[in-house]
JSON list of C-alpha atoms in Angstrom, two decimals:
[
{"chain": "A", "resi": 1, "resn": "MET", "atom": "CA", "xyz": [0.00, 0.00, 0.00]},
{"chain": "A", "resi": 2, "resn": "ASP", "atom": "CA", "xyz": [1.46, 3.40, -0.98]},
{"chain": "A", "resi": 3, "resn": "VAL", "atom": "CA", "xyz": [1.82, 6.33, 1.39]},
{"chain": "A", "resi": 4, "resn": "VAL", "atom": "CA", "xyz": [-1.15, 8.22, -0.03]},
{"chain": "A", "resi": 5, "resn": "GLN", "atom": "CA", "xyz": [-3.55, 5.36, 0.65]},
{"chain": "A", "resi": 6, "resn": "GLU", "atom": "CA", "xyz": [-2.01, 4.70, 4.06]},
{"chain": "A", "resi": 7, "resn": "ILE", "atom": "CA", "xyz": [-2.56, 8.28, 5.22]},
{"chain": "A", "resi": 8, "resn": "ARG", "atom": "CA", "xyz": [-6.15, 8.14, 3.99]},
{"chain": "A", "resi": 9, "resn": "ARG", "atom": "CA", "xyz": [-6.75, 4.89, 5.85]},
{"chain": "A", "resi": 10, "resn": "ILE", "atom": "CA", "xyz": [-5.34, 6.27, 9.11]},
{"chain": "A", "resi": 11, "resn": "ASN", "atom": "CA", "xyz": [-7.45, 9.42, 8.87]},
{"chain": "A", "resi": 12, "resn": "GLN", "atom": "CA", "xyz": [-10.60, 7.42, 8.20]},
{"chain": "A", "resi": 13, "resn": "ASN", "atom": "CA", "xyz": [-9.94, 5.17, 11.20]},
{"chain": "A", "resi": 14, "resn": "GLU", "atom": "CA", "xyz": [-9.45, 8.19, 13.46]},
{"chain": "A", "resi": 15, "resn": "LEU", "atom": "CA", "xyz": [-12.72, 9.69, 12.27]},
{"chain": "A", "resi": 16, "resn": "ARG", "atom": "CA", "xyz": [-14.53, 6.40, 12.79]},
{"chain": "A", "resi": 17, "resn": "LEU", "atom": "CA", "xyz": [-13.12, 5.98, 16.32]},
{"chain": "A", "resi": 18, "resn": "GLY", "atom": "CA", "xyz": [-13.63, 9.67, 17.19]},
{"chain": "A", "resi": 19, "resn": "LEU", "atom": "CA", "xyz": [-10.11, 10.10, 18.53]},
{"chain": "A", "resi": 20, "resn": "SER", "atom": "CA", "xyz": [-9.13, 13.45, 20.06]},
{"chain": "A", "resi": 21, "resn": "SER", "atom": "CA", "xyz": [-6.44, 15.63, 18.56]},
{"chain": "A", "resi": 22, "resn": "THR", "atom": "CA", "xyz": [-3.91, 14.54, 21.19]},
{"chain": "A", "resi": 23, "resn": "ALA", "atom": "CA", "xyz": [-4.48, 10.90, 20.29]},
{"chain": "A", "resi": 24, "resn": "SER", "atom": "CA", "xyz": [-4.21, 11.56, 16.55]},
{"chain": "A", "resi": 25, "resn": "TRP", "atom": "CA", "xyz": [-1.18, 10.46, 14.58]},
{"chain": "A", "resi": 26, "resn": "HIS", "atom": "CA", "xyz": [-0.70, 14.13, 13.64]},
{"chain": "A", "resi": 27, "resn": "ASP", "atom": "CA", "xyz": [0.22, 14.86, 17.25]},
{"chain": "A", "resi": 28, "resn": "GLU", "atom": "CA", "xyz": [3.53, 13.09, 16.71]},
{"chain": "A", "resi": 29, "resn": "TYR", "atom": "CA", "xyz": [4.56, 16.00, 14.44]},
{"chain": "A", "resi": 30, "resn": "LYS", "atom": "CA", "xyz": [3.27, 18.85, 16.63]},
{"chain": "A", "resi": 31, "resn": "ASP", "atom": "CA", "xyz": [6.77, 20.34, 16.92]},
{"chain": "A", "resi": 32, "resn": "SER", "atom": "CA", "xyz": [7.33, 20.57, 13.17]},
{"chain": "A", "resi": 33, "resn": "ALA", "atom": "CA", "xyz": [5.72, 23.05, 10.78]},
{"chain": "A", "resi": 34, "resn": "TYR", "atom": "CA", "xyz": [7.22, 21.35, 7.72]},
{"chain": "A", "resi": 35, "resn": "ILE", "atom": "CA", "xyz": [5.54, 19.07, 5.21]},
{"chain": "A", "resi": 36, "resn": "PHE", "atom": "CA", "xyz": [6.86, 16.98, 2.35]},
{"chain": "A", "resi": 37, "resn": "VAL", "atom": "CA", "xyz": [5.22, 17.37, -1.05]},
{"chain": "A", "resi": 38, "resn": "GLY", "atom": "CA", "xyz": [5.80, 14.78, -3.76]},
{"chain": "A", "resi": 39, "resn": "GLY", "atom": "CA", "xyz": [4.28, 14.14, -7.17]},
{"chain": "A", "resi": 40, "resn": "LEU", "atom": "CA", "xyz": [4.44, 17.78, -8.22]},
{"chain": "A", "resi": 41, "resn": "PRO", "atom": "CA", "xyz": [4.16, 18.56, -11.94]},
{"chain": "A", "resi": 42, "resn": "PHE", "atom": "CA", "xyz": [7.67, 19.31, -13.15]},
{"chain": "A", "resi": 43, "resn": "ASP", "atom": "CA", "xyz": [6.81, 22.65, -14.73]},
{"chain": "A", "resi": 44, "resn": "LEU", "atom": "CA", "xyz": [5.48, 24.20, -11.51]},
{"chain": "A", "resi": 45, "resn": "THR", "atom": "CA", "xyz": [7.51, 27.01, -9.95]},
{"chain": "A", "resi": 46, "resn": "GLU", "atom": "CA", "xyz": [7.90, 27.84, -6.28]},
{"chain": "A", "resi": 47, "resn": "GLY", "atom": "CA", "xyz": [5.21, 30.48, -6.67]},
{"chain": "A", "resi": 48, "resn": "ASP", "atom": "CA", "xyz": [2.80, 27.96, -8.18]},
{"chain": "A", "resi": 49, "resn": "VAL", "atom": "CA", "xyz": [3.32, 25.55, -5.29]},
{"chain": "A", "resi": 50, "resn": "ILE", "atom": "CA", "xyz": [2.77, 28.33, -2.75]},
{"chain": "A", "resi": 51, "resn": "CYS", "atom": "CA", "xyz": [-0.49, 29.29, -4.47]},
{"chain": "A", "resi": 52, "resn": "VAL", "atom": "CA", "xyz": [-1.80, 25.73, -4.10]},
{"chain": "A", "resi": 53, "resn": "PHE", "atom": "CA", "xyz": [-0.76, 25.15, -0.49]},
{"chain": "A", "resi": 54, "resn": "SER", "atom": "CA", "xyz": [-1.31, 28.63, 0.95]},
{"chain": "A", "resi": 55, "resn": "GLN", "atom": "CA", "xyz": [-5.07, 28.01, 1.06]},
{"chain": "A", "resi": 56, "resn": "TYR", "atom": "CA", "xyz": [-4.46, 26.24, 4.38]},
{"chain": "A", "resi": 57, "resn": "GLY", "atom": "CA", "xyz": [-2.08, 28.76, 5.95]},
{"chain": "A", "resi": 58, "resn": "GLU", "atom": "CA", "xyz": [0.75, 31.24, 5.49]},
{"chain": "A", "resi": 59, "resn": "ILE", "atom": "CA", "xyz": [3.84, 29.63, 3.97]},
{"chain": "A", "resi": 60, "resn": "VAL", "atom": "CA", "xyz": [7.14, 31.07, 5.21]},
{"chain": "A", "resi": 61, "resn": "ASN", "atom": "CA", "xyz": [9.67, 28.77, 3.54]},
{"chain": "A", "resi": 62, "resn": "ILE", "atom": "CA", "xyz": [9.81, 26.59, 0.45]},
{"chain": "A", "resi": 63, "resn": "ASN", "atom": "CA", "xyz": [12.49, 24.28, -0.87]},
{"chain": "A", "resi": 64, "resn": "LEU", "atom": "CA", "xyz": [11.56, 22.96, -4.31]},
{"chain": "A", "resi": 65, "resn": "VAL", "atom": "CA", "xyz": [14.30, 20.46, -5.06]},
{"chain": "A", "resi": 66, "resn": "ARG", "atom": "CA", "xyz": [15.94, 21.05, -8.43]},
{"chain": "A", "resi": 67, "resn": "ASP", "atom": "CA", "xyz": [18.62, 19.37, -10.48]},
{"chain": "A", "resi": 68, "resn": "LYS", "atom": "CA", "xyz": [21.96, 21.07, -9.79]},
{"chain": "A", "resi": 69, "resn": "GLU", "atom": "CA", "xyz": [23.02, 21.03, -13.43]},
{"chain": "A", "resi": 70, "resn": "SER", "atom": "CA", "xyz": [19.82, 21.67, -15.38]},
{"chain": "A", "resi": 71, "resn": "GLY", "atom": "CA", "xyz": [17.95, 23.59, -12.68]},
{"chain": "A", "resi": 72, "resn": "GLU", "atom": "CA", "xyz": [14.77, 21.68, -13.49]},
{"chain": "A", "resi": 73, "resn": "SER", "atom": "CA", "xyz": [12.36, 20.63, -10.75]},
{"chain": "A", "resi": 74, "resn": "LYS", "atom": "CA", "xyz": [12.55, 17.04, -9.54]},
{"chain": "A", "resi": 75, "resn": "GLY", "atom": "CA", "xyz": [8.85, 17.05, -8.66]},
{"chain": "A", "resi": 76, "resn": "TYR", "atom": "CA", "xyz": [9.12, 17.21, -4.89]},
{"chain": "A", "resi": 77, "resn": "GLY", "atom": "CA", "xyz": [9.98, 19.66, -2.16]},
{"chain": "A", "resi": 78, "resn": "PHE", "atom": "CA", "xyz": [9.39, 20.87, 1.37]},
{"chain": "A", "resi": 79, "resn": "LEU", "atom": "CA", "xyz": [7.14, 23.61, 2.74]},
{"chain": "A", "resi": 80, "resn": "GLN", "atom": "CA", "xyz": [7.07, 25.33, 6.10]},
{"chain": "A", "resi": 81, "resn": "TYR", "atom": "CA", "xyz": [3.89, 26.88, 7.45]},
{"chain": "A", "resi": 82, "resn": "GLU", "atom": "CA", "xyz": [3.80, 29.79, 9.86]},
{"chain": "A", "resi": 83, "resn": "ASP", "atom": "CA", "xyz": [1.30, 27.89, 12.03]},
{"chain": "A", "resi": 84, "resn": "GLN", "atom": "CA", "xyz": [2.02, 24.22, 12.68]},
{"chain": "A", "resi": 85, "resn": "ARG", "atom": "CA", "xyz": [-1.70, 23.42, 12.64]},
{"chain": "A", "resi": 86, "resn": "SER", "atom": "CA", "xyz": [-1.77, 24.28, 8.95]},
{"chain": "A", "resi": 87, "resn": "THR", "atom": "CA", "xyz": [0.29, 21.17, 8.26]},
{"chain": "A", "resi": 88, "resn": "ILE", "atom": "CA", "xyz": [-2.57, 19.00, 9.50]},
{"chain": "A", "resi": 89, "resn": "LEU", "atom": "CA", "xyz": [-5.03, 20.66, 7.13]},
{"chain": "A", "resi": 90, "resn": "ALA", "atom": "CA", "xyz": [-2.64, 20.38, 4.21]},
{"chain": "A", "resi": 91, "resn": "VAL", "atom": "CA", "xyz": [-1.93, 16.69, 4.82]},
{"chain": "A", "resi": 92, "resn": "ASP", "atom": "CA", "xyz": [-5.58, 15.79, 5.33]},
{"chain": "A", "resi": 93, "resn": "ASN", "atom": "CA", "xyz": [-6.93, 17.76, 2.37]},
{"chain": "A", "resi": 94, "resn": "LEU", "atom": "CA", "xyz": [-4.21, 17.74, -0.28]},
{"chain": "A", "resi": 95, "resn": "ASN", "atom": "CA", "xyz": [-2.72, 14.29, 0.07]},
{"chain": "A", "resi": 96, "resn": "GLY", "atom": "CA", "xyz": [-3.90, 12.15, -2.83]},
{"chain": "A", "resi": 97, "resn": "ILE", "atom": "CA", "xyz": [-5.45, 14.89, -4.95]},
{"chain": "A", "resi": 98, "resn": "LYS", "atom": "CA", "xyz": [-4.69, 15.16, -8.66]},
{"chain": "A", "resi": 99, "resn": "LEU", "atom": "CA", "xyz": [-2.86, 18.26, -9.85]},
{"chain": "A", "resi": 100, "resn": "LEU", "atom": "CA", "xyz": [-2.35, 18.60, -13.60]},
{"chain": "A", "resi": 101, "resn": "GLY", "atom": "CA", "xyz": [-2.64, 14.85, -14.04]},
{"chain": "A", "resi": 102, "resn": "ARG", "atom": "CA", "xyz": [-0.29, 13.87, -11.20]},
{"chain": "A", "resi": 103, "resn": "VAL", "atom": "CA", "xyz": [-1.24, 12.54, -7.76]},
{"chain": "A", "resi": 104, "resn": "LEU", "atom": "CA", "xyz": [0.20, 14.58, -4.89]},
{"chain": "A", "resi": 105, "resn": "ARG", "atom": "CA", "xyz": [1.79, 12.95, -1.90]},
{"chain": "A", "resi": 106, "resn": "VAL", "atom": "CA", "xyz": [1.67, 15.20, 1.17]},
{"chain": "A", "resi": 107, "resn": "ASP", "atom": "CA", "xyz": [3.08, 14.11, 4.52]},
{"chain": "A", "resi": 108, "resn": "HIS", "atom": "CA", "xyz": [4.52, 15.52, 7.73]},
{"chain": "A", "resi": 109, "resn": "VAL", "atom": "CA", "xyz": [8.26, 15.99, 8.24]},
{"chain": "A", "resi": 110, "resn": "LYS", "atom": "CA", "xyz": [9.47, 15.41, 11.79]},
{"chain": "A", "resi": 111, "resn": "ASN", "atom": "CA", "xyz": [13.09, 16.57, 11.63]},
{"chain": "A", "resi": 112, "resn": "TYR", "atom": "CA", "xyz": [13.64, 18.82, 8.65]},
{"chain": "A", "resi": 113, "resn": "ARG", "atom": "CA", "xyz": [17.20, 19.84, 7.85]},
{"chain": "A", "resi": 114, "resn": "GLN", "atom": "CA", "xyz": [17.92, 22.94, 5.80]},
{"chain": "A", "resi": 115, "resn": "PRO", "atom": "CA", "xyz": [19.71, 22.24, 2.49]},
{"chain": "A", "resi": 116, "resn": "LYS", "atom": "CA", "xyz": [23.46, 22.77, 2.52]},
{"chain": "A", "resi": 117, "resn": "GLN", "atom": "CA", "xyz": [24.84, 25.96, 1.06]},
{"chain": "A", "resi": 118, "resn": "GLY", "atom": "CA", "xyz": [28.10, 27.04, -0.50]},
{"chain": "A", "resi": 119, "resn": "ASP", "atom": "CA", "xyz": [30.97, 25.07, -1.96]},
{"chain": "A", "resi": 120, "resn": "ASN", "atom": "CA", "xyz": [31.79, 23.51, 1.40]},
{"chain": "A", "resi": 121, "resn": "ASP", "atom": "CA", "xyz": [28.25, 22.15, 1.81]},
{"chain": "A", "resi": 122, "resn": "GLU", "atom": "CA", "xyz": [27.83, 24.03, 5.07]},
{"chain": "A", "resi": 123, "resn": "LEU", "atom": "CA", "xyz": [24.48, 23.99, 6.82]},
{"chain": "A", "resi": 124, "resn": "PRO", "atom": "CA", "xyz": [22.84, 27.41, 7.20]},
{"chain": "A", "resi": 125, "resn": "THR", "atom": "CA", "xyz": [23.34, 28.92, 10.64]},
{"chain": "A", "resi": 126, "resn": "GLU", "atom": "CA", "xyz": [20.13, 30.97, 10.56]},
{"chain": "A", "resi": 127, "resn": "ARG", "atom": "CA", "xyz": [16.53, 29.96, 10.02]},
{"chain": "A", "resi": 128, "resn": "VAL", "atom": "CA", "xyz": [15.59, 30.30, 6.36]},
{"chain": "A", "resi": 129, "resn": "MET", "atom": "CA", "xyz": [12.23, 31.97, 5.63]},
{"chain": "A", "resi": 130, "resn": "ASN", "atom": "CA", "xyz": [12.37, 32.70, 1.92]},
{"chain": "A", "resi": 131, "resn": "ALA", "atom": "CA", "xyz": [8.60, 32.84, 1.40]},
{"chain": "A", "resi": 132, "resn": "ALA", "atom": "CA", "xyz": [7.57, 34.91, 4.43]},
{"chain": "A", "resi": 133, "resn": "PRO", "atom": "CA", "xyz": [5.81, 38.21, 3.69]},
{"chain": "A", "resi": 134, "resn": "GLN", "atom": "CA", "xyz": [8.01, 41.25, 4.22]},
{"chain": "A", "resi": 135, "resn": "PRO", "atom": "CA", "xyz": [7.09, 43.10, 7.44]},
{"chain": "A", "resi": 136, "resn": "ILE", "atom": "CA", "xyz": [5.64, 46.59, 7.05]},
{"chain": "A", "resi": 137, "resn": "SER", "atom": "CA", "xyz": [8.48, 48.04, 9.13]},
{"chain": "A", "resi": 138, "resn": "SER", "atom": "CA", "xyz": [11.01, 46.59, 6.69]},
{"chain": "A", "resi": 139, "resn": "LYS", "atom": "CA", "xyz": [9.17, 48.22, 3.79]},
{"chain": "A", "resi": 140, "resn": "LEU", "atom": "CA", "xyz": [9.21, 51.56, 5.60]},
{"chain": "A", "resi": 141, "resn": "ASP", "atom": "CA", "xyz": [12.89, 51.17, 6.36]},
{"chain": "A", "resi": 142, "resn": "GLY", "atom": "CA", "xyz": [13.53, 50.39, 2.71]},
{"chain": "A", "resi": 143, "resn": "ALA", "atom": "CA", "xyz": [11.65, 53.50, 1.62]},
{"chain": "A", "resi": 144, "resn": "ALA", "atom": "CA", "xyz": [13.58, 55.61, 4.12]},
{"chain": "A", "resi": 145, "resn": "ASN", "atom": "CA", "xyz": [16.88, 54.19, 2.91]},
{"chain": "A", "resi": 146, "resn": "ALA", "atom": "CA", "xyz": [15.90, 54.90, -0.69]},
{"chain": "A", "resi": 147, "resn": "SER", "atom": "CA", "xyz": [15.01, 58.49, 0.22]},
{"chain": "A", "resi": 148, "resn": "GLU", "atom": "CA", "xyz": [18.31, 58.93, 2.05]},
{"chain": "A", "resi": 149, "resn": "THR", "atom": "CA", "xyz": [20.23, 57.53, -0.92]},
{"chain": "A", "resi": 150, "resn": "GLN", "atom": "CA", "xyz": [18.41, 59.92, -3.26]},
{"chain": "A", "resi": 151, "resn": "GLN", "atom": "CA", "xyz": [19.28, 62.85, -0.98]},
{"chain": "A", "resi": 152, "resn": "GLN", "atom": "CA", "xyz": [22.94, 61.85, -1.01]},
{"chain": "A", "resi": 153, "resn": "ASP", "atom": "CA", "xyz": [22.92, 61.68, -4.80]},
{"chain": "A", "resi": 154, "resn": "ASP", "atom": "CA", "xyz": [21.31, 65.14, -4.98]},
{"chain": "A", "resi": 155, "resn": "ASP", "atom": "CA", "xyz": [23.92, 66.56, -2.59]},
{"chain": "A", "resi": 156, "resn": "GLU", "atom": "CA", "xyz": [26.75, 65.12, -4.66]},
{"chain": "A", "resi": 157, "resn": "THR", "atom": "CA", "xyz": [25.28, 66.72, -7.76]},
{"chain": "A", "resi": 158, "resn": "LEU", "atom": "CA", "xyz": [25.01, 70.10, -6.01]},
{"chain": "A", "resi": 159, "resn": "ILE", "atom": "CA", "xyz": [28.59, 69.84, -4.75]},
{"chain": "A", "resi": 160, "resn": "LEU", "atom": "CA", "xyz": [29.83, 69.38, -8.29]},
{"chain": "A", "resi": 161, "resn": "LYS", "atom": "CA", "xyz": [27.59, 72.18, -9.56]},
{"chain": "A", "resi": 162, "resn": "ALA", "atom": "CA", "xyz": [28.82, 74.59, -6.89]},
{"chain": "A", "resi": 163, "resn": "GLY", "atom": "CA", "xyz": [32.45, 73.69, -7.50]},
{"chain": "A", "resi": 164, "resn": "ILE", "atom": "CA", "xyz": [32.97, 72.48, -3.93]},
{"chain": "A", "resi": 165, "resn": "ASP", "atom": "CA", "xyz": [35.81, 70.11, -3.19]},
{"chain": "A", "resi": 166, "resn": "PRO", "atom": "CA", "xyz": [34.23, 66.92, -1.72]},
{"chain": "A", "resi": 167, "resn": "GLU", "atom": "CA", "xyz": [37.43, 66.29, 0.27]},
{"chain": "A", "resi": 168, "resn": "ASP", "atom": "CA", "xyz": [37.26, 69.70, 1.93]},
{"chain": "A", "resi": 169, "resn": "PRO", "atom": "CA", "xyz": [36.40, 69.38, 5.65]},
{"chain": "A", "resi": 170, "resn": "MET", "atom": "CA", "xyz": [34.12, 72.40, 5.19]},
{"chain": "A", "resi": 171, "resn": "ALA", "atom": "CA", "xyz": [32.32, 70.87, 2.21]},
{"chain": "A", "resi": 172, "resn": "GLU", "atom": "CA", "xyz": [29.11, 70.28, 4.18]},
{"chain": "A", "resi": 173, "resn": "TYR", "atom": "CA", "xyz": [29.08, 73.88, 5.41]},
{"chain": "A", "resi": 174, "resn": "TYR", "atom": "CA", "xyz": [29.66, 75.24, 1.92]},
{"chain": "A", "resi": 175, "resn": "LEU", "atom": "CA", "xyz": [26.89, 73.00, 0.59]},
{"chain": "A", "resi": 176, "resn": "LYS", "atom": "CA", "xyz": [24.38, 74.34, 3.14]},
{"chain": "A", "resi": 177, "resn": "LYS", "atom": "CA", "xyz": [25.43, 77.88, 2.30]},
{"chain": "A", "resi": 178, "resn": "TYR", "atom": "CA", "xyz": [24.99, 77.16, -1.39]},
{"chain": "A", "resi": 179, "resn": "LYS", "atom": "CA", "xyz": [21.51, 75.72, -0.79]},
{"chain": "A", "resi": 180, "resn": "ARG", "atom": "CA", "xyz": [20.44, 78.83, 1.15]},
{"chain": "A", "resi": 181, "resn": "ARG", "atom": "CA", "xyz": [21.69, 81.06, -1.65]},
{"chain": "A", "resi": 182, "resn": "MET", "atom": "CA", "xyz": [19.79, 79.01, -4.21]},
{"chain": "A", "resi": 183, "resn": "LYS", "atom": "CA", "xyz": [16.59, 79.38, -2.17]},
{"chain": "A", "resi": 184, "resn": "ARG", "atom": "CA", "xyz": [17.04, 83.16, -1.92]},
{"chain": "A", "resi": 185, "resn": "GLU", "atom": "CA", "xyz": [17.56, 83.44, -5.67]},
{"chain": "A", "resi": 186, "resn": "GLU", "atom": "CA", "xyz": [14.48, 81.33, -6.29]},
{"chain": "A", "resi": 187, "resn": "LYS", "atom": "CA", "xyz": [12.40, 83.61, -4.05]},
{"chain": "A", "resi": 188, "resn": "ARG", "atom": "CA", "xyz": [13.72, 86.70, -5.83]},
{"chain": "A", "resi": 189, "resn": "GLU", "atom": "CA", "xyz": [12.78, 85.25, -9.20]},
{"chain": "A", "resi": 190, "resn": "LYS", "atom": "CA", "xyz": [9.26, 84.55, -7.99]},
{"chain": "A", "resi": 191, "resn": "SER", "atom": "CA", "xyz": [8.91, 88.03, -6.49]},
{"chain": "A", "resi": 192, "resn": "SER", "atom": "CA", "xyz": [10.25, 89.69, -9.67]},
{"chain": "A", "resi": 193, "resn": "ASP", "atom": "CA", "xyz": [7.64, 87.86, -11.72]},
{"chain": "A", "resi": 194, "resn": "GLN", "atom": "CA", "xyz": [4.85, 89.05, -9.41]},
{"chain": "A", "resi": 195, "resn": "PRO", "atom": "CA", "xyz": [4.79, 92.79, -10.45]},
{"chain": "A", "resi": 196, "resn": "ASP", "atom": "CA", "xyz": [4.55, 91.84, -14.12]},
{"chain": "A", "resi": 197, "resn": "ASN", "atom": "CA", "xyz": [1.59, 89.65, -13.34]},
{"chain": "A", "resi": 198, "resn": "ASP", "atom": "CA", "xyz": [-0.03, 92.48, -11.35]},
{"chain": "A", "resi": 199, "resn": "LYS", "atom": "CA", "xyz": [0.53, 94.90, -14.24]},
{"chain": "A", "resi": 200, "resn": "ARG", "atom": "CA", "xyz": [-1.07, 92.49, -16.68]},
{"chain": "A", "resi": 201, "resn": "ARG", "atom": "CA", "xyz": [-4.07, 92.05, -14.38]},
{"chain": "A", "resi": 202, "resn": "ARG", "atom": "CA", "xyz": [-4.45, 95.83, -13.90]},
{"chain": "A", "resi": 203, "resn": "HIS", "atom": "CA", "xyz": [-4.13, 96.36, -17.64]},
{"chain": "A", "resi": 204, "resn": "ARG", "atom": "CA", "xyz": [-6.87, 93.83, -18.31]},
{"chain": "A", "resi": 205, "resn": "ARG", "atom": "CA", "xyz": [-9.14, 95.47, -15.72]},
{"chain": "A", "resi": 206, "resn": "GLY", "atom": "CA", "xyz": [-8.48, 98.97, -17.15]},
{"chain": "A", "resi": 207, "resn": "HIS", "atom": "CA", "xyz": [-9.09, 97.78, -20.68]},
{"chain": "A", "resi": 208, "resn": "HIS", "atom": "CA", "xyz": [-12.37, 96.22, -19.59]},
{"chain": "A", "resi": 209, "resn": "LYS", "atom": "CA", "xyz": [-13.51, 99.45, -17.88]},
{"chain": "A", "resi": 210, "resn": "SER", "atom": "CA", "xyz": [-12.64, 101.68, -20.86]},
{"chain": "A", "resi": 211, "resn": "SER", "atom": "CA", "xyz": [-14.42, 99.33, -23.25]},
{"chain": "A", "resi": 212, "resn": "HIS", "atom": "CA", "xyz": [-17.48, 99.37, -21.04]},
{"chain": "A", "resi": 213, "resn": "ARG", "atom": "CA", "xyz": [-17.39, 103.19, -20.85]},
{"chain": "A", "resi": 214, "resn": "ARG", "atom": "CA", "xyz": [-17.10, 103.59, -24.63]},
{"chain": "A", "resi": 215, "resn": "HIS", "atom": "CA", "xyz": [-19.97, 101.20, -25.16]},
{"chain": "A", "resi": 216, "resn": "HIS", "atom": "CA", "xyz": [-22.13, 103.15, -22.72]},
{"chain": "A", "resi": 217, "resn": "GLU", "atom": "CA", "xyz": [-21.38, 106.53, -24.38]},
{"chain": "A", "resi": 218, "resn": "LYS", "atom": "CA", "xyz": [-22.09, 105.15, -27.84]},
{"chain": "A", "resi": 219, "resn": "THR", "atom": "CA", "xyz": [-25.42, 103.78, -26.71]},
{"chain": "A", "resi": 220, "resn": "HIS", "atom": "CA", "xyz": [-26.29, 107.08, -25.07]},
{"chain": "A", "resi": 221, "resn": "ARG", "atom": "CA", "xyz": [-25.61, 109.04, -28.26]},
{"chain": "A", "resi": 222, "resn": "ARG", "atom": "CA", "xyz": [-27.74, 106.76, -30.40]},
{"chain": "A", "resi": 223, "resn": "SER", "atom": "CA", "xyz": [-30.71, 107.03, -28.04]},
{"chain": "A", "resi": 224, "resn": "PRO", "atom": "CA", "xyz": [-31.05, 110.73, -27.06]},
{"chain": "A", "resi": 225, "resn": "SER", "atom": "CA", "xyz": [-33.86, 111.65, -24.73]},
{"chain": "A", "resi": 226, "resn": "ARG", "atom": "CA", "xyz": [-36.85, 113.27, -26.37]},
{"chain": "A", "resi": 227, "resn": "ARG", "atom": "CA", "xyz": [-38.74, 116.15, -24.93]},
{"chain": "A", "resi": 228, "resn": "VAL", "atom": "CA", "xyz": [-42.48, 115.77, -24.88]},
{"chain": "A", "resi": 229, "resn": "ARG", "atom": "CA", "xyz": [-44.31, 119.05, -25.56]},
{"chain": "A", "resi": 230, "resn": "SER", "atom": "CA", "xyz": [-47.66, 119.46, -24.06]},
{"chain": "A", "resi": 231, "resn": "ARG", "atom": "CA", "xyz": [-50.24, 121.08, -26.30]},
{"chain": "A", "resi": 232, "resn": "SER", "atom": "CA", "xyz": [-52.88, 123.26, -24.80]},
{"chain": "A", "resi": 233, "resn": "PRO", "atom": "CA", "xyz": [-56.35, 122.76, -26.17]},
{"chain": "A", "resi": 234, "resn": "THR", "atom": "CA", "xyz": [-57.47, 125.40, -28.62]}
]
């Protein structure tokens, strides 16, 4: 009997006997959040596998075993869930299903060992979580670092533009002084443009008033008031 059928048989017996979770065979693997997945279609990527198995919990690590020379998938791998209880759901619900014509084999892993890294085949010293979502704080830190890097690039450009020697101990002071001067010049340019705009607005208002006055006088000349003479009866 293959592993797929054996797991199904054990689960059915537990349901029939009404065993508690502590008496279940899953309880033997309560300290491991890893599962083994076999029978995967060879053209699936790590992202594809995560899409299938993440319906039962957040996946934080995946190791899809590939051929070292060709890089092609060997059709099996290991997944780690954030919550160990997700492994029970994955084993119970996904073991034995057909995926793109192949039957999946899903089972618990009691003592998972991280794959060796480097030329010396050294085991990783830190816990690998290559599929875990990036924390919001890390994203904010990344944005702050990007902003700081952009500011440094802008300062370097200004230093070159101002002709400041980057090796000069007073370079930072000269840069601040140059920035203040640039701001003052920018304000002067804006203020010098303001009177011209005011003149144009006043000119438009004056032109409108004179046009209105001429129109009124012309209308008045064309429609002179008529005197009405009263005739006394003869």
